[in-house]
CSV table of C-alpha atoms in Angstrom, one decimal:
chain,number,residue,atom,x,y,z
C,1,CYS,CA,121.4,132.4,94.2
C,2,LEU,CA,124.0,134.6,95.8
C,3,VAL,CA,121.7,137.4,97.6
C,4,VAL,CA,119.8,134.4,99.3
C,5,ILE,CA,122.8,132.7,101.1
C,6,PHE,CA,125.5,135.3,101.3
C,7,PHE,CA,125.1,138.6,103.2
C,8,GLN,CA,124.5,141.5,100.3
C,9,LEU,CA,127.1,144.6,99.9
C,10,TYR,CA,125.4,147.3,99.2
C,11,GLY,CA,128.9,149.1,98.9
C,12,TYR,CA,132.5,150.0,99.7
C,13,CYS,CA,134.5,152.9,99.5
C,14,TYR,CA,138.6,153.0,100.4
C,15,GLN,CA,139.6,156.1,102.8
C,16,ASP,CA,142.8,156.3,105.0
C,17,SER,CA,141.8,156.2,108.6
C,18,ASN,CA,144.5,156.9,111.5
C,19,ASP,CA,147.5,157.0,109.4
C,20,ILE,CA,146.5,153.1,108.2
C,21,PRO,CA,146.5,153.9,104.0
C,22,ASP,CA,143.8,152.1,101.9
C,23,THR,CA,141.2,151.6,105.1
C,24,LEU,CA,138.3,149.7,103.3
C,25,THR,CA,134.6,150.4,104.4
C,26,THR,CA,131.9,148.5,103.5
C,27,ILE,CA,128.2,149.0,103.9
C,28,THR,CA,126.0,146.0,103.7
C,29,GLU,CA,122.3,144.6,104.4
C,30,LEU,CA,121.1,144.5,108.6
C,31,GLY,CA,120.9,141.2,110.1
C,32,SER,CA,120.2,139.9,113.2
C,33,PRO,CA,122.7,137.6,115.2
C,34,LEU,CA,121.9,133.9,115.0
C,35,GLU,CA,120.8,133.0,118.8
C,36,MET,CA,120.2,129.1,119.0
C,37,ILE,CA,118.1,129.8,122.0
C,38,GLN,CA,116.0,132.1,120.7
C,39,LEU,CA,115.6,130.1,117.4
C,40,LEU,CA,114.4,126.8,119.5
C,41,GLN,CA,111.4,129.0,120.6
C,42,THR,CA,110.5,129.9,117.2
C,43,SER,CA,107.7,127.6,115.2
C,44,TRP,CA,108.9,124.9,113.6
C,45,GLU,CA,107.9,126.0,110.3
C,46,ASP,CA,110.6,128.6,110.7
C,47,ARG,CA,113.1,126.6,111.9
C,48,PHE,CA,112.7,124.7,108.8
C,49,ARG,CA,113.0,127.7,106.7
C,50,ILE,CA,116.5,128.6,108.1
C,51,CYS,CA,117.5,124.6,107.4
C,52,LEU,CA,115.9,124.9,103.7
C,53,SER,CA,118.5,128.2,103.6
C,54,LEU,CA,121.3,126.5,104.7
C,55,VAL,CA,120.6,123.5,102.0
C,56,ARG,CA,121.2,125.9,99.5
C,57,LEU,CA,124.3,127.4,101.0
C,58,LEU,CA,126.0,123.8,101.2
C,59,HIS,CA,124.7,123.0,97.4
C,60,TYR,CA,126.3,126.4,96.1
C,61,LEU,CA,129.5,125.6,98.4
C,62,ALA,CA,129.9,122.2,96.9
C,63,HIS,CA,129.3,123.3,93.0
C,64,SER,CA,130.4,127.1,93.3
C,65,PRO,CA,132.6,128.3,90.1
C,66,LEU,CA,135.7,128.3,92.0
C,67,GLY,CA,135.3,124.6,92.8
C,68,SER,CA,134.2,122.9,96.3
C,69,VAL,CA,134.6,125.4,99.2
C,70,THR,CA,134.9,124.7,102.8
C,71,LEU,CA,133.8,127.1,105.5
C,72,LEU,CA,136.6,126.5,107.8
C,73,ASP,CA,135.0,128.3,110.5
C,74,PHE,CA,131.6,126.9,110.0
C,75,ARG,CA,129.6,128.0,113.5
C,76,PRO,CA,126.3,129.9,114.2
C,77,ARG,CA,128.5,133.7,115.1
C,78,GLN,CA,129.5,133.4,111.1
C,79,PHE,CA,125.6,133.6,110.1
C,80,VAL,CA,123.0,136.0,110.6
C,81,ILE,CA,119.2,136.0,110.2
C,82,VAL,CA,118.0,138.4,107.1
C,83,ASP,CA,113.8,138.3,106.6
C,84,GLY,CA,113.8,134.4,108.0
C,85,GLU,CA,116.5,133.7,105.9
C,86,LEU,CA,120.3,132.3,107.0
C,87,LYS,CA,123.2,134.2,105.7
C,88,VAL,CA,126.5,133.7,105.8
C,89,THR,CA,128.7,137.0,107.0
C,90,ASP,CA,132.3,136.2,107.1
C,91,LEU,CA,134.2,134.4,104.3
C,92,ASP,CA,137.9,135.1,105.7
C,93,ASP,CA,138.1,131.3,106.4
C,94,ALA,CA,136.8,130.0,103.2
C,95,SER,CA,138.9,128.0,101.6
C,96,ILE,CA,139.0,125.9,97.8
C,97,GLU,CA,141.8,123.8,98.9
C,98,GLU,CA,141.2,120.1,98.5
C,99,THR,CA,143.6,118.2,101.4
C,100,SER,CA,146.4,116.7,99.5
C,101,CYS,CA,147.3,112.8,100.5
C,102,THR,CA,149.3,109.8,99.9
C,103,SER,CA,147.1,107.5,101.6
C,104,ASN,CA,143.8,107.4,103.3
C,105,SER,CA,144.9,108.0,106.6
C,106,ASP,CA,145.8,111.4,105.4
C,107,CYS,CA,142.5,111.9,105.2
C,108,PHE,CA,141.3,112.5,108.5
C,109,MET,CA,138.6,114.7,109.6
C,110,GLU,CA,138.3,115.1,113.2
C,111,PHE,CA,135.1,116.6,115.1
C,112,PRO,CA,134.1,116.4,118.8
C,113,ALA,CA,131.8,113.6,118.8
C,114,ARG,CA,133.2,111.6,115.8
C,115,ASN,CA,135.9,111.2,113.2
C,116,PHE,CA,135.4,110.1,109.5
C,117,THR,CA,138.4,108.7,107.4
C,118,LEU,CA,138.1,109.9,103.4
C,119,PRO,CA,139.5,108.1,100.3
C,120,CYS,CA,142.7,109.5,98.9
C,121,SER,CA,142.1,109.8,95.1
C,122,VAL,CA,144.8,109.1,92.6
C,123,GLU,CA,145.5,112.7,91.8
C,124,GLY,CA,146.9,112.9,95.4
C,125,ARG,CA,143.4,114.7,97.0
C,126,CYS,CA,141.0,113.5,100.0
C,127,GLN,CA,137.9,112.9,97.9
C,128,SER,CA,134.9,115.5,98.9
C,129,MET,CA,136.6,116.2,102.0
C,130,ASN,CA,135.5,120.0,101.7
C,131,GLU,CA,131.9,119.3,101.0
C,132,LYS,CA,131.9,116.7,103.6
C,133,ARG,CA,133.2,119.1,106.4
C,134,ASN,CA,130.5,121.8,105.9
C,135,LEU,CA,127.9,118.9,105.7
C,136,TYR,CA,128.9,117.6,109.0
C,137,ASN,CA,129.4,121.2,110.7
C,138,ALA,CA,125.8,122.2,109.4
C,139,TYR,CA,124.4,118.8,111.0
C,140,ARG,CA,126.1,119.4,114.7
C,141,PHE,CA,125.7,123.2,114.7
C,142,PHE,CA,122.1,123.3,113.0
C,143,PHE,CA,120.5,120.5,111.8
C,144,THR,CA,120.4,118.3,114.9
C,145,TYR,CA,118.9,121.0,116.9
C,146,LEU,CA,116.6,122.7,115.1
C,147,LEU,CA,114.6,119.9,112.8
C,148,PRO,CA,113.4,117.6,115.3
C,149,HIS,CA,112.2,119.6,118.1
C,150,SER,CA,108.3,119.9,117.7
C,151,ALA,CA,108.6,118.5,114.1
C,152,PRO,CA,104.7,117.5,112.7
C,153,THR,CA,104.3,114.2,113.7
C,154,SER,CA,104.1,112.9,110.3
C,155,LEU,CA,107.4,114.0,109.2
C,156,ARG,CA,109.6,112.8,111.9
C,157,PRO,CA,110.4,109.4,110.2
C,158,LEU,CA,111.7,111.5,107.3
C,159,LEU,CA,113.4,114.3,109.5
C,160,ASP,CA,115.4,111.6,111.2
C,161,LYS,CA,116.5,109.8,108.3
C,162,ILE,CA,117.8,113.4,107.2
C,163,VAL,CA,119.3,113.8,110.3
C,164,ASN,CA,120.9,110.6,110.6
C,165,ALA,CA,122.4,111.0,107.3
C,166,THR,CA,124.0,114.4,107.3
C,167,GLY,CA,125.7,113.4,110.9
C,168,ASN,CA,127.4,110.1,109.2
C,169,CYS,CA,128.1,112.5,106.2
C,170,ASP,CA,126.9,110.4,103.8
C,171,LYS,CA,126.9,112.2,100.3
C,172,HIS,CA,124.9,109.9,98.5
C,173,TYR,CA,122.1,110.9,100.2
C,174,ASP,CA,120.6,113.7,98.9
C,175,ALA,CA,119.7,116.0,101.9
C,176,SER,CA,118.8,118.7,99.3
C,177,TYR,CA,116.1,116.9,97.3
C,178,PHE,CA,114.0,116.1,100.8
C,179,PHE,CA,114.4,120.0,102.2
C,180,PHE,CA,112.5,120.9,98.8
C,181,SER,CA,110.2,118.4,99.0
C,182,LEU,CA,109.5,118.6,102.7
C,183,ARG,CA,108.2,122.4,101.7
C,184,SER,CA,105.2,121.4,100.1
C,185,ASN,CA,104.6,118.0,101.3
C,186,PRO,CA,100.9,117.7,102.0
C,187,SER,CA,101.2,115.7,105.2
C,188,VAL,CA,102.0,119.0,107.2
C,189,ASN,CA,98.8,119.8,106.5
C,190,SER,CA,96.8,116.5,106.2
C,191,GLU,CA,98.0,115.8,110.1
C,192,PHE,CA,96.2,118.6,111.2
C,193,THR,CA,93.4,118.0,109.2
C,194,GLN,CA,92.6,114.9,109.9
C,195,LYS,CA,92.5,115.6,113.7
C,196,CYS,CA,90.0,118.4,113.2
C,197,VAL,CA,87.4,115.6,113.0
C,198,LYS,CA,87.6,115.8,117.0
C,199,SER,CA,86.2,119.3,117.1
C,200,ALA,CA,83.2,118.9,115.1
C,201,ASN,CA,81.0,119.5,118.3
C,202,THR,CA,82.3,122.9,119.1
C,203,LYS,CA,80.2,125.7,117.3
C,204,TYR,CA,81.7,129.2,116.4
C,205,ARG,CA,79.8,132.0,115.4
C,206,ARG,CA,81.0,133.9,112.3
C,207,VAL,CA,81.8,137.7,112.9
C,208,PRO,CA,82.9,139.3,108.9
C,209,GLU,CA,85.1,142.1,109.0
C,210,ALA,CA,85.7,142.2,112.6
C,211,PHE,CA,88.9,142.3,114.9
C,212,ILE,CA,89.4,142.0,118.9
C,213,PRO,CA,92.2,144.5,119.4
C,214,ASP,CA,92.2,143.0,123.2
C,215,GLU,CA,91.9,140.0,125.2
C,216,ASN,CA,95.8,138.3,124.5
C,217,TYR,CA,97.3,135.6,126.2
C,218,ARG,CA,100.6,134.2,125.2
C,219,CYS,CA,101.1,130.7,124.0
C,220,TRP,CA,103.9,129.0,122.4
C,221,PRO,CA,105.5,129.2,120.1
C,222,SER,CA,103.7,132.6,119.2
C,223,TYR,CA,104.3,134.8,116.0
C,224,HIS,CA,104.0,137.7,118.3
C,225,HIS,CA,105.5,138.4,122.2
C,226,LYS,CA,102.6,139.6,123.7
C,227,GLY,CA,100.0,137.3,122.2
C,228,CYS,CA,98.8,134.1,120.8
C,229,LEU,CA,99.7,134.5,117.1
C,230,LEU,CA,99.9,131.0,115.1
C,231,SER,CA,99.8,130.1,111.6
C,232,VAL,CA,97.2,127.8,110.2
C,233,PHE,CA,96.0,125.6,107.2
C,234,ASP,CA,92.6,126.3,107.1
C,235,ILE,CA,89.5,127.3,109.6
C,236,ASN,CA,89.3,123.7,111.0
C,237,GLU,CA,93.1,123.6,112.3
C,238,ALA,CA,92.3,126.9,113.6
C,239,ILE,CA,89.4,125.8,115.6
C,240,GLU,CA,91.5,122.7,116.6
C,241,ILE,CA,93.8,125.0,118.2
C,242,CYS,CA,91.2,127.1,119.9
C,243,ASP,CA,89.7,123.7,121.4
C,244,SER,CA,93.3,123.2,123.0
C,245,TYR,CA,93.3,126.0,124.7
C,246,SER,CA,91.0,126.3,127.8
C,247,GLN,CA,91.3,130.0,127.8
C,248,CYS,CA,90.7,130.7,123.9
C,249,LYS,CA,87.2,131.7,123.5
C,250,ALA,CA,87.7,133.5,120.1
C,251,PHE,CA,90.2,133.6,116.8
C,252,VAL,CA,90.3,136.2,114.3
C,253,LEU,CA,91.7,135.2,110.8
C,254,THR,CA,94.0,137.6,109.3
C,255,ASN,CA,94.9,138.4,105.3
C,256,GLN,CA,98.4,137.5,106.4
C,257,THR,CA,100.2,134.3,105.6
C,258,THR,CA,103.6,132.9,106.5
C,259,TRP,CA,106.5,131.7,104.1
C,260,THR,CA,104.8,128.7,103.3
C,261,GLY,CA,101.5,130.3,102.4
C,262,ARG,CA,99.6,129.3,105.8
C,263,GLN,CA,97.4,131.9,107.5
C,264,LEU,CA,98.4,134.0,110.5
C,265,VAL,CA,95.5,133.7,113.1
C,266,PHE,CA,95.2,135.5,116.6
C,267,PHE,CA,93.6,133.3,119.2
C,268,LYS,CA,91.7,135.6,122.1
C,269,MET,CA,90.8,135.3,125.8
C,270,ALA,CA,87.3,136.7,125.2
C,271,SER,CA,85.1,138.8,122.5
C,272,ASN,CA,83.7,141.6,125.0
C,273,HIS,CA,85.1,144.1,122.5
C,274,ILE,CA,85.1,143.6,118.7
C,275,VAL,CA,85.7,146.6,116.3
C,276,PRO,CA,85.1,146.9,112.4
C,277,ASP,CA,88.1,145.6,110.1
C,278,PRO,CA,87.6,144.9,106.8
C,279,ASP,CA,91.0,142.7,106.5
C,280,LYS,CA,89.7,140.5,109.1
C,281,ILE,CA,87.1,137.6,109.9
C,282,THR,CA,86.1,136.9,113.7
C,283,TYR,CA,85.2,133.8,114.7
C,284,VAL,CA,83.8,133.4,118.7
C,285,LYS,CA,83.1,130.3,120.6
C,286,VAL,CA,79.2,129.6,121.0
C,287,THR,CA,78.8,128.4,124.8
C,288,ASP,CA,75.6,126.9,125.8
């Protein structure tokens, strides 16, 4: 679990540097800085994966061996992306101290958009303040931007509930349960399957063990910056996507899949040059 949510430390050493004794040098895994604008241009599936890793982090921080841990500087700059997963890089501002109190008024959490007052326990500690501070920061910096944008239509009512619950700091609403159930929710795929009935009149010629190396066009969101590479549930969804683009005249099924098992497909402008490739299958639109 720690490897998933925290930056992995490969090694460290102490040495004297510039007359400063006991200088610590660390060697860590390489991650990409988290750029929100860039993330919003990726597929919803990839953004959901990032939010899923963030939920794992929230769960661990709330139930760590040290007790409930809060990240006082819970902002995007404290995270990196490693192989599509969100990881924490800076734990300097982590704290396990729950705020002491004598009354509920001492348990006041202030944020730019809204404030919360939590109950003061009989032990003189603000109840769940660390957990709720993390939850609301995850909402205002991540969930509110990454989850609703271009989400599958069939999932939007449930996603709205998750976003609203985290925005209200509702600890009793188990966001982790809904996130993990969404991962394998069949409605993600059934939504496309139902639409594919409309494209039954379009015919495609199947060319096994073949690839179209050129004839690329750009689309959004794409897994390839110079072409149109999208994930599909099955061949019917690939046909539906190709039919929705006027420039699409063919598509190529690859043997690669996304983290949820959806197949990656290249969509092409033409099929003038087809080359042998044992790992791919090309479908060419048949015109009258």
